[in-house]
Amino acid sequence: MAKIIAGVGTSHTPAIGAAVDNGRTDQPYWVPLFKGYEPSKKWMAETKPDVAIIVYNDHVNAFDFKIIPTFAIGCADVFPIADEGWGPRPVPPVKGYPELASHLVQSLVLDEFDITICNEMQLDHGLTVPMTLMWGQPQEWPVRVIPLAVNVIQYPAPTGNRCYNLGKAIKKAVESWDEDLRVVIFGTGGMSHQIQGPRAGLINKEFDEAFLDGLTQDPERLAKIPPIEYMREAGAEAIELVMWLVMRGALGDNVREVYRFYHVPASSTAVGNIILEAV
Ligand code: DHB
Ligand code: FE
């Protein structure tokens, strides 16, 4: 049986990818951030999962404003890297797992989550920056990936509760796949940030820390936070945090917090990272 063994929460700030791609990780601005991710990278190198389900958001690259699925799963063999305006990031293409991805779609749709099937899909910083943070700059990614895109760009975004329940349905779907696979699930984006308008630069450390505490201790409380509260309290783009609840829902009731890191700022965002093992 396949099993979700752990969850990773991490921000996806595009400037982090640019720092790595342009060899700037040893600049004073970036040193604390990359140092803070070292334990997670080490954990990942030791854990060696077979598959990563990466819950992320596209930023008008795979999808434009013509079509915006609320939840979409990438079922391709391989996913190219999106050109976000300055050329694709110099990272390897992402290897998919079409059979398992299709099984997830089938199980989730039968569980009444209406998933959009993507047989072709380009991946932007929302997915590649978390991979870089956890795996560095390999010639080839050491894991197969199932991208799960969530719309947090165009109103209305799904609620945290819907995302949490989607995570529970993902756990059930993975456990009904008859192959011994060790799966990790990522919740990405956040933490507090607002990148436009008069409140640009807004950071709410208390909100972020309470969110990290809640992931470990009381996810049911987090699931009740309405979308407007993320935006009001922690900035318009903090709504990305609902994706961390998909990850948490997929881990089951009991988790062990293995590592946590919080840092301000990276570009306009507060950066958070948490590793939770399912127990
Ligand atoms: C920034 C953060 C994001 O989440 C994003 O998608 C784009 C830019 C930023 O802080 O610069
Ligand atoms: Fe973003």
mmCIF file of C-alpha atoms and ligand atoms in Angstrom:
data_model
loop_
_atom_site.group_PDB
_atom_site.id
_atom_site.type_symbol
_atom_site.label_atom_id
_atom_site.label_comp_id
_atom_site.label_asym_id
_atom_site.label_seq_id
_atom_site.Cartn_x
_atom_site.Cartn_y
_atom_site.Cartn_z
ATOM 1 C CA MET A 1 0.000 0.000 0.000
ATOM 2 C CA ALA A 2 1.120 3.575 -0.642
ATOM 3 C CA LYS A 3 1.351 5.779 2.429
ATOM 4 C CA ILE A 4 1.694 9.479 3.139
ATOM 5 C CA ILE A 5 4.552 9.511 5.589
ATOM 6 C CA ALA A 6 5.050 13.248 6.080
ATOM 7 C CA GLY A 7 4.052 16.759 5.143
ATOM 8 C CA VAL A 8 6.156 19.774 4.260
ATOM 9 C CA GLY A 9 4.895 23.335 4.569
ATOM 10 C CA THR A 10 6.981 25.942 2.804
ATOM 11 C CA SER A 11 6.765 29.390 1.227
ATOM 12 C CA HIS A 12 7.422 29.778 -2.510
ATOM 13 C CA THR A 13 8.676 33.371 -2.884
ATOM 14 C CA PRO A 14 10.047 33.700 -6.454
ATOM 15 C CA ALA A 15 13.077 35.755 -5.316
ATOM 16 C CA ILE A 16 14.328 32.651 -3.458
ATOM 17 C CA GLY A 17 14.527 30.808 -6.781
ATOM 18 C CA ALA A 18 16.280 33.773 -8.381
ATOM 19 C CA ALA A 19 18.830 33.860 -5.526
ATOM 20 C CA VAL A 20 19.686 30.195 -6.130
ATOM 21 C CA ASP A 21 19.670 30.429 -9.932
ATOM 22 C CA ASN A 22 21.963 33.485 -9.906
ATOM 23 C CA GLY A 23 24.393 32.182 -7.280
ATOM 24 C CA ARG A 24 23.459 34.738 -4.613
ATOM 25 C CA THR A 25 22.718 32.429 -1.678
ATOM 26 C CA ASP A 26 25.844 33.578 0.197
ATOM 27 C CA GLN A 27 24.829 37.239 0.179
ATOM 28 C CA PRO A 28 24.063 38.565 3.694
ATOM 29 C CA TYR A 29 20.368 39.079 2.846
ATOM 30 C CA TRP A 30 19.941 35.403 1.942
ATOM 31 C CA VAL A 31 22.299 33.595 4.347
ATOM 32 C CA PRO A 32 19.826 33.266 7.264
ATOM 33 C CA LEU A 33 17.095 31.975 4.987
ATOM 34 C CA PHE A 34 19.124 29.224 3.338
ATOM 35 C CA LYS A 35 20.706 28.281 6.680
ATOM 36 C CA GLY A 36 17.193 27.899 8.098
ATOM 37 C CA TYR A 37 16.294 25.389 5.376
ATOM 38 C CA GLU A 38 19.380 23.197 5.904
ATOM 39 C CA PRO A 39 17.723 20.840 8.460
ATOM 40 C CA SER A 40 14.740 20.314 6.134
ATOM 41 C CA LYS A 41 17.005 19.570 3.178
ATOM 42 C CA LYS A 42 18.901 17.072 5.326
ATOM 43 C CA TRP A 43 15.617 15.494 6.460
ATOM 44 C CA MET A 44 14.519 15.168 2.828
ATOM 45 C CA ALA A 45 17.858 13.676 1.745
ATOM 46 C CA GLU A 46 17.516 11.042 4.495
ATOM 47 C CA THR A 47 13.799 10.405 3.975
ATOM 48 C CA LYS A 48 14.064 9.814 0.191
ATOM 49 C CA PRO A 49 10.346 9.684 -0.647
ATOM 50 C CA ASP A 50 9.251 7.953 -3.861
ATOM 51 C CA VAL A 51 6.558 10.468 -4.714
ATOM 52 C CA ALA A 52 5.736 14.049 -3.731
ATOM 53 C CA ILE A 53 2.214 15.424 -4.030
ATOM 54 C CA ILE A 54 2.882 19.150 -4.278
ATOM 55 C CA VAL A 55 -0.120 21.337 -3.491
ATOM 56 C CA TYR A 56 0.730 24.690 -4.999
ATOM 57 C CA ASN A 57 -0.736 27.624 -6.861
ATOM 58 C CA ASP A 58 -0.142 28.655 -10.416
ATOM 59 C CA HIS A 59 0.395 32.404 -10.925
ATOM 60 C CA VAL A 60 -1.311 32.875 -14.313
ATOM 61 C CA ASN A 61 1.295 30.741 -16.110
ATOM 62 C CA ALA A 62 -0.247 27.293 -16.685
ATOM 63 C CA PHE A 63 -3.694 28.872 -16.617
ATOM 64 C CA ASP A 64 -4.555 32.351 -17.781
ATOM 65 C CA PHE A 65 -7.674 34.243 -16.842
ATOM 66 C CA LYS A 66 -9.660 32.354 -19.495
ATOM 67 C CA ILE A 67 -9.799 29.156 -17.448
ATOM 68 C CA ILE A 68 -9.246 28.978 -13.697
ATOM 69 C CA PRO A 69 -9.843 25.590 -12.087
ATOM 70 C CA THR A 70 -10.314 25.589 -8.313
ATOM 71 C CA PHE A 71 -8.492 22.243 -7.975
ATOM 72 C CA ALA A 72 -6.430 20.674 -10.795
ATOM 73 C CA ILE A 73 -4.156 17.620 -10.877
ATOM 74 C CA GLY A 74 -1.292 17.192 -13.329
ATOM 75 C CA CYS A 75 -1.483 13.754 -14.955
ATOM 76 C CA ALA A 76 1.379 14.163 -17.444
ATOM 77 C CA ASP A 77 4.542 12.062 -17.706
ATOM 78 C CA VAL A 78 6.690 15.134 -17.544
ATOM 79 C CA PHE A 79 6.024 18.811 -16.833
ATOM 80 C CA PRO A 80 8.040 21.613 -18.470
ATOM 81 C CA ILE A 81 9.134 24.668 -16.506
ATOM 82 C CA ALA A 82 7.124 27.827 -17.238
ATOM 83 C CA ASP A 83 8.634 30.996 -18.658
ATOM 84 C CA GLU A 84 7.401 33.653 -16.217
ATOM 85 C CA GLY A 85 8.782 36.521 -18.272
ATOM 86 C CA TRP A 86 12.560 36.140 -17.932
ATOM 87 C CA GLY A 87 12.980 32.602 -19.309
ATOM 88 C CA PRO A 88 12.223 29.304 -17.576
ATOM 89 C CA ARG A 89 14.133 28.679 -14.330
ATOM 90 C CA PRO A 90 17.242 26.541 -15.028
ATOM 91 C CA VAL A 91 15.899 23.507 -13.181
ATOM 92 C CA PRO A 92 15.180 20.031 -14.579
ATOM 93 C CA PRO A 93 11.731 19.239 -15.937
ATOM 94 C CA VAL A 94 9.491 17.666 -13.310
ATOM 95 C CA LYS A 95 8.771 13.948 -13.656
ATOM 96 C CA GLY A 96 5.129 13.001 -13.094
ATOM 97 C CA TYR A 97 3.359 9.789 -12.175
ATOM 98 C CA PRO A 98 0.396 9.535 -14.576
ATOM 99 C CA GLU A 99 -0.989 6.249 -13.201
ATOM 100 C CA LEU A 100 -1.089 7.383 -9.585
ATOM 101 C CA ALA A 101 -2.251 10.888 -10.560
ATOM 102 C CA SER A 102 -5.176 9.386 -12.518
ATOM 103 C CA HIS A 103 -6.023 7.169 -9.553
ATOM 104 C CA LEU A 104 -6.082 10.251 -7.315
ATOM 105 C CA VAL A 105 -8.408 12.030 -9.745
ATOM 106 C CA GLN A 106 -10.741 9.026 -9.869
ATOM 107 C CA SER A 107 -10.848 8.577 -6.106
ATOM 108 C CA LEU A 108 -11.292 12.296 -5.420
ATOM 109 C CA VAL A 109 -14.065 12.767 -7.989
ATOM 110 C CA LEU A 110 -15.916 9.751 -6.568
ATOM 111 C CA ASP A 111 -15.470 11.421 -3.177
ATOM 112 C CA GLU A 112 -17.221 14.488 -4.651
ATOM 113 C CA PHE A 113 -14.205 16.757 -5.174
ATOM 114 C CA ASP A 114 -14.474 18.047 -8.748
ATOM 115 C CA ILE A 115 -10.886 17.901 -9.938
ATOM 116 C CA THR A 116 -9.748 19.314 -13.287
ATOM 117 C CA ILE A 117 -7.517 16.884 -15.191
ATOM 118 C CA CYS A 118 -4.390 18.458 -16.715
ATOM 119 C CA ASN A 119 -2.690 16.223 -19.276
ATOM 120 C CA GLU A 120 -0.283 19.028 -20.128
ATOM 121 C CA MET A 121 0.834 21.695 -17.716
ATOM 122 C CA GLN A 122 3.745 24.072 -17.228
ATOM 123 C CA LEU A 123 4.976 24.602 -13.691
ATOM 124 C CA ASP A 124 5.893 27.989 -12.241
ATOM 125 C CA HIS A 125 7.737 29.219 -9.132
ATOM 126 C CA GLY A 126 4.810 28.118 -6.959
ATOM 127 C CA LEU A 127 6.009 24.525 -7.405
ATOM 128 C CA THR A 128 9.656 24.819 -8.423
ATOM 129 C CA VAL A 129 10.816 27.073 -5.571
ATOM 130 C CA PRO A 130 9.598 24.625 -2.880
ATOM 131 C CA MET A 131 11.398 21.825 -4.778
ATOM 132 C CA THR A 132 14.606 23.859 -4.900
ATOM 133 C CA LEU A 133 14.364 24.594 -1.178
ATOM 134 C CA MET A 134 14.011 20.900 -0.337
ATOM 135 C CA TRP A 135 16.245 19.263 -2.971
ATOM 136 C CA GLY A 136 18.712 21.957 -4.021
ATOM 137 C CA GLN A 137 19.976 22.013 -7.606
ATOM 138 C CA PRO A 138 20.199 18.388 -8.829
ATOM 139 C CA GLN A 139 20.757 17.397 -12.482
ATOM 140 C CA GLU A 140 17.526 15.448 -12.216
ATOM 141 C CA TRP A 141 14.849 15.605 -9.486
ATOM 142 C CA PRO A 142 15.107 12.503 -7.270
ATOM 143 C CA VAL A 143 11.332 12.097 -6.897
ATOM 144 C CA ARG A 144 8.207 11.766 -9.003
ATOM 145 C CA VAL A 145 5.752 14.602 -8.519
ATOM 146 C CA ILE A 146 1.984 14.940 -8.657
ATOM 147 C CA PRO A 147 1.190 18.655 -8.973
ATOM 148 C CA LEU A 148 -2.098 19.699 -7.387
ATOM 149 C CA ALA A 149 -2.948 23.286 -8.293
ATOM 150 C CA VAL A 150 -5.329 25.326 -6.114
ATOM 151 C CA ASN A 151 -6.822 28.622 -7.245
ATOM 152 C CA VAL A 152 -5.831 31.316 -4.755
ATOM 153 C CA ILE A 153 -5.300 33.981 -7.425
ATOM 154 C CA GLN A 154 -8.809 34.921 -8.517
ATOM 155 C CA TYR A 155 -11.699 35.363 -6.063
ATOM 156 C CA PRO A 156 -13.286 33.094 -4.833
ATOM 157 C CA ALA A 157 -10.587 30.840 -3.414
ATOM 158 C CA PRO A 158 -11.697 27.610 -1.733
ATOM 159 C CA THR A 159 -12.125 27.726 2.035
ATOM 160 C CA GLY A 160 -9.539 26.303 4.400
ATOM 161 C CA ASN A 161 -12.155 23.772 5.494
ATOM 162 C CA ARG A 162 -12.651 22.558 1.906
ATOM 163 C CA CYS A 163 -8.871 22.259 1.550
ATOM 164 C CA TYR A 164 -8.549 20.376 4.840
ATOM 165 C CA ASN A 165 -11.236 17.908 3.734
ATOM 166 C CA LEU A 166 -9.574 17.526 0.341
ATOM 167 C CA GLY A 167 -6.431 16.517 2.218
ATOM 168 C CA LYS A 168 -8.376 13.826 4.094
ATOM 169 C CA ALA A 169 -9.708 12.494 0.778
ATOM 170 C CA ILE A 170 -6.160 12.464 -0.641
ATOM 171 C CA LYS A 171 -5.006 10.304 2.292
ATOM 172 C CA LYS A 172 -7.777 7.806 1.526
ATOM 173 C CA ALA A 173 -6.920 7.846 -2.204
ATOM 174 C CA VAL A 174 -3.218 7.235 -1.608
ATOM 175 C CA GLU A 175 -3.909 4.401 0.832
ATOM 176 C CA SER A 176 -6.053 2.643 -1.780
ATOM 177 C CA TRP A 177 -3.126 2.478 -4.251
ATOM 178 C CA ASP A 178 -1.696 -1.023 -4.222
ATOM 179 C CA GLU A 179 2.016 -0.341 -4.492
ATOM 180 C CA ASP A 180 4.502 0.209 -1.677
ATOM 181 C CA LEU A 181 5.288 3.875 -2.070
ATOM 182 C CA ARG A 182 6.460 6.419 0.472
ATOM 183 C CA VAL A 183 4.696 9.666 -0.310
ATOM 184 C CA VAL A 184 5.288 13.159 1.051
ATOM 185 C CA ILE A 185 2.786 15.940 0.573
ATOM 186 C CA PHE A 186 3.666 19.625 0.310
ATOM 187 C CA GLY A 187 1.523 22.601 1.270
ATOM 188 C CA THR A 188 3.105 25.680 -0.267
ATOM 189 C CA GLY A 189 2.820 29.471 -0.470
ATOM 190 C CA GLY A 190 2.412 32.070 2.273
ATOM 191 C CA MET A 191 3.100 32.996 4.897
ATOM 192 C CA SER A 192 1.800 36.504 5.530
ATOM 193 C CA HIS A 193 2.325 38.836 2.614
ATOM 194 C CA GLN A 194 0.639 41.473 0.514
ATOM 195 C CA ILE A 195 2.392 42.370 -2.725
ATOM 196 C CA GLN A 196 0.247 45.232 -4.025
ATOM 197 C CA GLY A 197 -1.840 48.233 -2.957
ATOM 198 C CA PRO A 198 -1.516 50.547 0.047
ATOM 199 C CA ARG A 199 -0.882 47.663 2.462
ATOM 200 C CA ALA A 200 1.998 46.188 0.373
ATOM 201 C CA GLY A 201 4.649 44.731 2.664
ATOM 202 C CA LEU A 202 2.194 43.736 5.401
ATOM 203 C CA ILE A 203 3.564 40.994 7.683
ATOM 204 C CA ASN A 204 1.764 39.513 10.719
ATOM 205 C CA LYS A 205 4.207 37.422 12.718
ATOM 206 C CA GLU A 206 1.663 36.552 15.444
ATOM 207 C CA PHE A 207 -0.785 35.211 12.857
ATOM 208 C CA ASP A 208 1.944 33.156 11.171
ATOM 209 C CA GLU A 209 3.249 31.674 14.402
ATOM 210 C CA ALA A 210 -0.270 30.806 15.561
ATOM 211 C CA PHE A 211 -0.847 29.145 12.176
ATOM 212 C CA LEU A 212 2.305 27.016 12.576
ATOM 213 C CA ASP A 213 1.239 26.083 16.122
ATOM 214 C CA GLY A 214 -2.239 25.201 14.869
ATOM 215 C CA LEU A 215 -0.910 22.916 12.142
ATOM 216 C CA THR A 216 0.691 20.741 14.771
ATOM 217 C CA GLN A 217 -1.755 21.111 17.654
ATOM 218 C CA ASP A 218 -5.191 22.114 16.405
ATOM 219 C CA PRO A 219 -5.777 21.969 12.630
ATOM 220 C CA GLU A 220 -9.552 21.931 13.221
ATOM 221 C CA ARG A 221 -9.231 25.505 14.511
ATOM 222 C CA LEU A 222 -7.327 26.546 11.388
ATOM 223 C CA ALA A 223 -9.915 24.885 9.155
ATOM 224 C CA LYS A 224 -12.526 27.291 10.559
ATOM 225 C CA ILE A 225 -10.638 30.450 9.532
ATOM 226 C CA PRO A 226 -12.650 32.059 6.688
ATOM 227 C CA PRO A 227 -10.762 33.247 3.558
ATOM 228 C CA ILE A 228 -11.441 36.916 4.373
ATOM 229 C CA GLU A 229 -9.602 36.567 7.696
ATOM 230 C CA TYR A 230 -6.356 35.432 6.028
ATOM 231 C CA MET A 231 -6.513 38.469 3.762
ATOM 232 C CA ARG A 232 -7.523 40.948 6.447
ATOM 233 C CA GLU A 233 -5.067 39.744 9.092
ATOM 234 C CA ALA A 234 -2.079 38.620 7.070
ATOM 235 C CA GLY A 235 -2.342 40.253 3.618
ATOM 236 C CA ALA A 236 -4.148 39.438 0.373
ATOM 237 C CA GLU A 237 -1.628 36.776 -0.654
ATOM 238 C CA ALA A 238 -1.739 35.047 2.738
ATOM 239 C CA ILE A 239 -4.748 33.194 1.316
ATOM 240 C CA GLU A 240 -2.074 30.897 -0.167
ATOM 241 C CA LEU A 241 -1.923 29.350 3.324
ATOM 242 C CA VAL A 242 -5.121 27.362 2.709
ATOM 243 C CA MET A 243 -2.899 25.043 0.652
ATOM 244 C CA TRP A 244 -1.049 24.079 3.840
ATOM 245 C CA LEU A 245 -4.375 22.725 5.135
ATOM 246 C CA VAL A 246 -4.603 20.251 2.237
ATOM 247 C CA MET A 247 -1.217 18.946 3.390
ATOM 248 C CA ARG A 248 -2.311 18.793 7.048
ATOM 249 C CA GLY A 249 -5.587 17.030 6.244
ATOM 250 C CA ALA A 250 -3.666 14.315 4.396
ATOM 251 C CA LEU A 251 -1.554 13.423 7.462
ATOM 252 C CA GLY A 252 -4.344 12.086 9.701
ATOM 253 C CA ASP A 253 -5.039 13.004 13.308
ATOM 254 C CA ASN A 254 -1.612 12.618 14.851
ATOM 255 C CA VAL A 255 1.599 14.245 13.705
ATOM 256 C CA ARG A 256 5.046 14.801 15.098
ATOM 257 C CA GLU A 257 6.619 18.176 14.367
ATOM 258 C CA VAL A 258 10.144 17.448 13.215
ATOM 259 C CA TYR A 259 11.286 20.940 12.304
ATOM 260 C CA ARG A 260 10.080 24.516 12.064
ATOM 261 C CA PHE A 261 11.656 27.687 10.688
ATOM 262 C CA TYR A 262 10.303 31.227 10.367
ATOM 263 C CA HIS A 263 12.051 34.175 8.773
ATOM 264 C CA VAL A 264 11.154 37.719 7.659
ATOM 265 C CA PRO A 265 11.561 38.882 4.935
ATOM 266 C CA ALA A 266 12.181 37.267 1.581
ATOM 267 C CA SER A 267 11.123 39.850 -0.966
ATOM 268 C CA SER A 268 7.673 40.841 0.384
ATOM 269 C CA THR A 269 6.873 37.668 2.283
ATOM 270 C CA ALA A 270 7.288 36.091 5.650
ATOM 271 C CA VAL A 271 8.865 32.691 5.023
ATOM 272 C CA GLY A 272 7.757 29.629 6.948
ATOM 273 C CA ASN A 273 8.804 26.018 6.818
ATOM 274 C CA ILE A 274 7.493 23.077 8.823
ATOM 275 C CA ILE A 275 8.032 19.311 8.611
ATOM 276 C CA LEU A 276 5.343 17.086 10.106
ATOM 277 C CA GLU A 277 5.614 13.306 10.207
ATOM 278 C CA ALA A 278 2.439 11.223 10.296
ATOM 279 C CA VAL A 279 2.398 8.989 13.406
HETATM 280 C C1 DHB B 1 6.115 37.521 -4.146
HETATM 281 C C2 DHB B 1 5.476 36.547 -3.404
HETATM 282 C C3 DHB B 1 4.638 35.631 -4.024
HETATM 283 O O1 DHB B 1 3.939 34.661 -3.360
HETATM 284 C C4 DHB B 1 4.495 35.646 -5.385
HETATM 285 O O2 DHB B 1 3.757 34.680 -5.944
HETATM 286 C C5 DHB B 1 5.126 36.629 -6.144
HETATM 287 C C6 DHB B 1 5.939 37.570 -5.515
HETATM 288 C C7 DHB B 1 7.035 38.504 -3.494
HETATM 289 O O3 DHB B 1 7.069 38.578 -2.272
HETATM 290 O O4 DHB B 1 7.774 39.175 -4.199
HETATM 291 FE FE FE B 2 2.644 33.447 -4.637
#
